[in-house]
Tab-separated table of C-alpha atoms in Angstrom:
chain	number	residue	atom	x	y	z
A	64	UNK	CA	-26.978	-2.698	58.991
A	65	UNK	CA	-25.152	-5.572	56.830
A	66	UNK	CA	-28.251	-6.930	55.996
A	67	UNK	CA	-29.108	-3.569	54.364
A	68	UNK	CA	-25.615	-2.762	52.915
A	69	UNK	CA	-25.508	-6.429	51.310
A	70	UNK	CA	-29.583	-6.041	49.677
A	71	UNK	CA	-28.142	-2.610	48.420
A	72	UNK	CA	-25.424	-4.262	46.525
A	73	UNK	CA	-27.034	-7.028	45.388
A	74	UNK	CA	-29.978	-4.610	43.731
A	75	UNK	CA	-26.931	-2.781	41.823
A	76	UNK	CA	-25.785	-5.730	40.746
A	77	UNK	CA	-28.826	-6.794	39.327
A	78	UNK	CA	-29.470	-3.427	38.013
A	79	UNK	CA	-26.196	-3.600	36.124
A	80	UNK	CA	-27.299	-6.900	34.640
A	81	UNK	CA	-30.592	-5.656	33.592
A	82	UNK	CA	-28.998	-2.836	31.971
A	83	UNK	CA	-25.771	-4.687	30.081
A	84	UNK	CA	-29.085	-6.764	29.016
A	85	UNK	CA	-30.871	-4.280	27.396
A	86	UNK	CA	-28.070	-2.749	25.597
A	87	UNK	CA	-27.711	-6.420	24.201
A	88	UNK	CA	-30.621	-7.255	23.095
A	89	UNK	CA	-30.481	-3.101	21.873
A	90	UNK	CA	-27.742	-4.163	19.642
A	91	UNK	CA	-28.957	-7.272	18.350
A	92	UNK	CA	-31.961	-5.355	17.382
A	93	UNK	CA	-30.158	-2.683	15.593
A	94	UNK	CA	-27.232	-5.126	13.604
A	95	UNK	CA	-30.722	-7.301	12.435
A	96	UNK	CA	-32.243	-4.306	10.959
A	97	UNK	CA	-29.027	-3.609	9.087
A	98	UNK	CA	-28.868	-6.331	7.645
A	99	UNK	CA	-32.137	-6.773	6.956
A	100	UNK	CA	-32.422	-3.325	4.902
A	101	UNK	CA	-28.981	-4.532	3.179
A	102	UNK	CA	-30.750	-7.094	1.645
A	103	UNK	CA	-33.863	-5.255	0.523
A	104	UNK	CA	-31.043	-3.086	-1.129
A	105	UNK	CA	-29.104	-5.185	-3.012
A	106	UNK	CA	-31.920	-8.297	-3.872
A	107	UNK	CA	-30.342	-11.316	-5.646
A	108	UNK	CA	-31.383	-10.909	-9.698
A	109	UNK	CA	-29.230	-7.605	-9.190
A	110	UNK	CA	-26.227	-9.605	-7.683
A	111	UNK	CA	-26.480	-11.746	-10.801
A	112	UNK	CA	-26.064	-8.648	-12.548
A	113	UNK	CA	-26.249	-6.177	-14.810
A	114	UNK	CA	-23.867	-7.245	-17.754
A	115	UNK	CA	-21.394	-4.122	-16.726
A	116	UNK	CA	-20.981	-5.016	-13.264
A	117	UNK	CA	-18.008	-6.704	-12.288
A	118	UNK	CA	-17.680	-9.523	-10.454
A	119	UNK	CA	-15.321	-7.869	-7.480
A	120	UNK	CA	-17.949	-5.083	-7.621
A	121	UNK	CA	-20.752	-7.666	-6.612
A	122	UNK	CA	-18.590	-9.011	-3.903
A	123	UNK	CA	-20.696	-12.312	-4.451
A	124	UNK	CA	-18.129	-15.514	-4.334
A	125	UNK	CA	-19.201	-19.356	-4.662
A	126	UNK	CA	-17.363	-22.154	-7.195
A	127	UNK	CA	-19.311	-20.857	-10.526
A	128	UNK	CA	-17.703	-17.405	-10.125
A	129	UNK	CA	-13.866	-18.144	-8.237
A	130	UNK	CA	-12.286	-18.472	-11.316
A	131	UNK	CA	-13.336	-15.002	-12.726
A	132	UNK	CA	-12.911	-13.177	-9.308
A	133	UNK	CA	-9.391	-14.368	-9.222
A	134	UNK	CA	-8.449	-12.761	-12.836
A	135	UNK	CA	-10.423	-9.766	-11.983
A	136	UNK	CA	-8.084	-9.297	-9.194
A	137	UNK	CA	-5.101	-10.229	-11.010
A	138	UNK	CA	-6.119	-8.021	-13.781
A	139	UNK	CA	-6.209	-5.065	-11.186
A	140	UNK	CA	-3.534	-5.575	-9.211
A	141	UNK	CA	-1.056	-6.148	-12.229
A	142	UNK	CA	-2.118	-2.978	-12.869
A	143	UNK	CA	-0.020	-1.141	-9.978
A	144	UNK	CA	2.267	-3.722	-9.534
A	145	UNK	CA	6.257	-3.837	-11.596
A	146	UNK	CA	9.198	-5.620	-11.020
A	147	UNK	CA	12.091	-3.833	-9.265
A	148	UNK	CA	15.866	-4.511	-10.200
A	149	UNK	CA	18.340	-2.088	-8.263
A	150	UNK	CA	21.007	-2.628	-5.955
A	151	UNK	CA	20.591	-1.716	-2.364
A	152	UNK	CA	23.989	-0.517	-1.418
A	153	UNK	CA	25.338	2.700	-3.147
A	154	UNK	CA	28.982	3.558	-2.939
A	155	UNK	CA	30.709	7.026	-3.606
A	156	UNK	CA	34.439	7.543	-3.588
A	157	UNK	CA	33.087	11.390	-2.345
A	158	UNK	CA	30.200	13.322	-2.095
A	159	UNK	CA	30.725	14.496	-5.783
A	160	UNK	CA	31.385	11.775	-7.368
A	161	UNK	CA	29.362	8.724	-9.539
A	162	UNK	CA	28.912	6.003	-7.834
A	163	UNK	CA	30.206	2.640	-9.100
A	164	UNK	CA	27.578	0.524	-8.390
A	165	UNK	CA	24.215	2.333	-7.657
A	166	UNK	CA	22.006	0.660	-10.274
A	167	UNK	CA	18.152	0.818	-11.165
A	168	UNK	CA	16.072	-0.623	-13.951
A	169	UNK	CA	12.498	-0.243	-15.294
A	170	UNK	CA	12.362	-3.851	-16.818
A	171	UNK	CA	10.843	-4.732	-19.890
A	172	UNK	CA	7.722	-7.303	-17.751
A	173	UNK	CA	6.795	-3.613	-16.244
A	174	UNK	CA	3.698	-1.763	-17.534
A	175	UNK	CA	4.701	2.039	-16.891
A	176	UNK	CA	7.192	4.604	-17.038
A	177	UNK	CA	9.008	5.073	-13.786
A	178	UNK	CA	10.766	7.642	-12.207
A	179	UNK	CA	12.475	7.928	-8.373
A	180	UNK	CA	13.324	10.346	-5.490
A	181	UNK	CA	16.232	9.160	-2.822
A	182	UNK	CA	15.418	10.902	0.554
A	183	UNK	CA	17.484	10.528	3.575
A	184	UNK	CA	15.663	8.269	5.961
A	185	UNK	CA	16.109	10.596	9.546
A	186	UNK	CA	15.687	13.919	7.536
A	187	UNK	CA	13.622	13.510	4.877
A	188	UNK	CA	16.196	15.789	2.891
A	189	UNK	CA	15.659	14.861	-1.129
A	190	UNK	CA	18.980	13.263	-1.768
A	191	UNK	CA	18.463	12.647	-5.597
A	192	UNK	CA	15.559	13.020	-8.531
A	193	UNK	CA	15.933	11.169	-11.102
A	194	UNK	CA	14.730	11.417	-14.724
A	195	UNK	CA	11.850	9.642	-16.257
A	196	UNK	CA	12.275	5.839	-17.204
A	197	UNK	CA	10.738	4.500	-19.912
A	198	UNK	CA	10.274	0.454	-19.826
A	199	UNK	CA	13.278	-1.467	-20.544
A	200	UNK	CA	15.545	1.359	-19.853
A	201	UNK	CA	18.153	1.687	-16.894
A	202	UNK	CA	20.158	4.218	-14.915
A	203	UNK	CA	23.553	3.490	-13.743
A	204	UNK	CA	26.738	5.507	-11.730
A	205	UNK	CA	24.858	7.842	-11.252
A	206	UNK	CA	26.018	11.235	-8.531
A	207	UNK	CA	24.034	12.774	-6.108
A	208	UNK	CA	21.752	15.881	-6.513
A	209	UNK	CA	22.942	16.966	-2.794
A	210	UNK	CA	26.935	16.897	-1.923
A	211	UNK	CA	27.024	14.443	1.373
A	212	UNK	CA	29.871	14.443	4.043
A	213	UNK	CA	31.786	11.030	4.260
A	214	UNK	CA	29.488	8.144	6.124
A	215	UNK	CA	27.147	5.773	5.924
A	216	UNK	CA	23.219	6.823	5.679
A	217	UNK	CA	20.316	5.619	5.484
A	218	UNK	CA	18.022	6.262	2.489
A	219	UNK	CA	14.835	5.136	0.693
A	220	UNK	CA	13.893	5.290	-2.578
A	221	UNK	CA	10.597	6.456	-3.648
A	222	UNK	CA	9.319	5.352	-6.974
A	223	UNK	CA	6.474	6.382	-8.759
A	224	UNK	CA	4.939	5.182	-11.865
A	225	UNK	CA	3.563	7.389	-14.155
A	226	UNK	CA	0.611	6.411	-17.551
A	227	UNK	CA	1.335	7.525	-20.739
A	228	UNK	CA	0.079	10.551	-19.504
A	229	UNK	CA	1.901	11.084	-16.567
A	230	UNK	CA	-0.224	10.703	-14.626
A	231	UNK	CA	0.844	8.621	-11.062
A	232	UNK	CA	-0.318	4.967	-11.010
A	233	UNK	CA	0.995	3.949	-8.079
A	234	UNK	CA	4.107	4.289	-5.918
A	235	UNK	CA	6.401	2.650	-3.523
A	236	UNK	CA	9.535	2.748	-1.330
A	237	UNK	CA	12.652	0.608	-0.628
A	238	UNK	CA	15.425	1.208	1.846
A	239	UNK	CA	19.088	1.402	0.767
A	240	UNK	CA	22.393	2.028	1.961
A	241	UNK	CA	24.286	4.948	1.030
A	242	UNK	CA	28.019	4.896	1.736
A	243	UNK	CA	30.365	8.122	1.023
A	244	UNK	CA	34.372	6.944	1.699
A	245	UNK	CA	35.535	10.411	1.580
C-alpha cells in the first residue's frame, strides 16, 4: 500500500510539472506574438517620423536623439512646474486676527497665475481661499476665512495654477503649521 500511495504522488507531481510547463511555454507564446504584432504596428521609417511627431511621442532613444528628448521633457515639465516661496509656520495672536508672518509669493521665474486653499489636515475643513495671484505678486498677514480656537494644527496648502484663461494647469500641496496663541 506505500508502494501505491508513493506512485500516486509522484504522478501528481509530475502532473503539476507538466502543467506549470505548459502554462510557460503558453505565455512565452502569447508575450512573442505581442511583440511581434507591436512591431508590424509601429515599423521603423514611421519611428523616424512624420515631421509632427515628437520625439517623447516616438519613445525611440539612442545618442543622435538624447539631446532633443531631454529638452522635450524639460520643455513639458517646466510647463507645470513654479517655484514656491512661503513660510511654513503661521502665527495668530487669535482666531480673528492677521497673522504676522504667514507669507506666500507667486515669483516672477513662475509661468502662471496662482491661487491657494488652506484645509485642515484631520478634517479637511477649508481653512482659507485666497485670491488670484498674478506672477510677481505676494500675499502677506493675512486672517483666516474660518475663526479657530487657540492651538496648534495641522494644515496644507493647496495651490493651483491657473492659464490665462483660468483654466487649472496643475496643482500641488505643502504642509504647514498653524498656531493660534489665544
Amino acid at each position: 500500500m506505500s508502494n501505491q500511495k508513493n506512485a500516486g504522488k509522484k504522478c501528481s507531481t509530475i502532473a503539476i510539472i507538466v502543467i506549470a510547463f505548459a502554462i510557460l511555454v503558453a505565455a512565452l507564446i502569447v508575450c512573442i506574438v505581442l511583440l511581434m504584432a507591436k512591431n508590424e504596428e509601429t515599423p521603423l521609417q514611421e519611428a523616424e517620423g512624420p515631421a509632427n511627431s515628437s520625439v517623447l511621442d516616438r519613445g525611440f532613444v539612442d545618442e543622435d536623439n538624447m539631446e532633443d528628448i531631454m529638452e522635450e521633457m524639460s520643455d513639458k515639465v517646466s510647463k507645470g512646474m513654479f517655484e514656491c516661496k512661503m513660510t511654513t509656520s503661521w502665527t495668530f495672536d487669535d482666531g480673528k486676527s492677521e497673522s504676522p508672518n504667514a507669507y506666500v509669493a507667486n515669483v516672477e521665474n513662475n509661468l502662471y497665475t496662482l491661487y491657494f486653499d488652506v484645509y485642515e489636515e484631520t478634517t479637511n475643513e477649508l481653512l482659507y481661499s485666497s485670491p488670484m495671484l498674478p506672477i510677481g505678486t505676494e500675499l502677506k498677514n493675512f486672517k483666516l476665512d474660518k475663526e479657530l480656537a487657540a492651538g496648534e494644527y495641522d494644515a496644507v496648502v493647496m495651490y493651483t495654477m491657473v492659464d490665462e484663461n483660468l483654466e487649472e494647469v496643475s496643482s500641488v500641496g505643502f504642509k504647514v503649521t498653524i498656531s493660534i496663541l489665544k
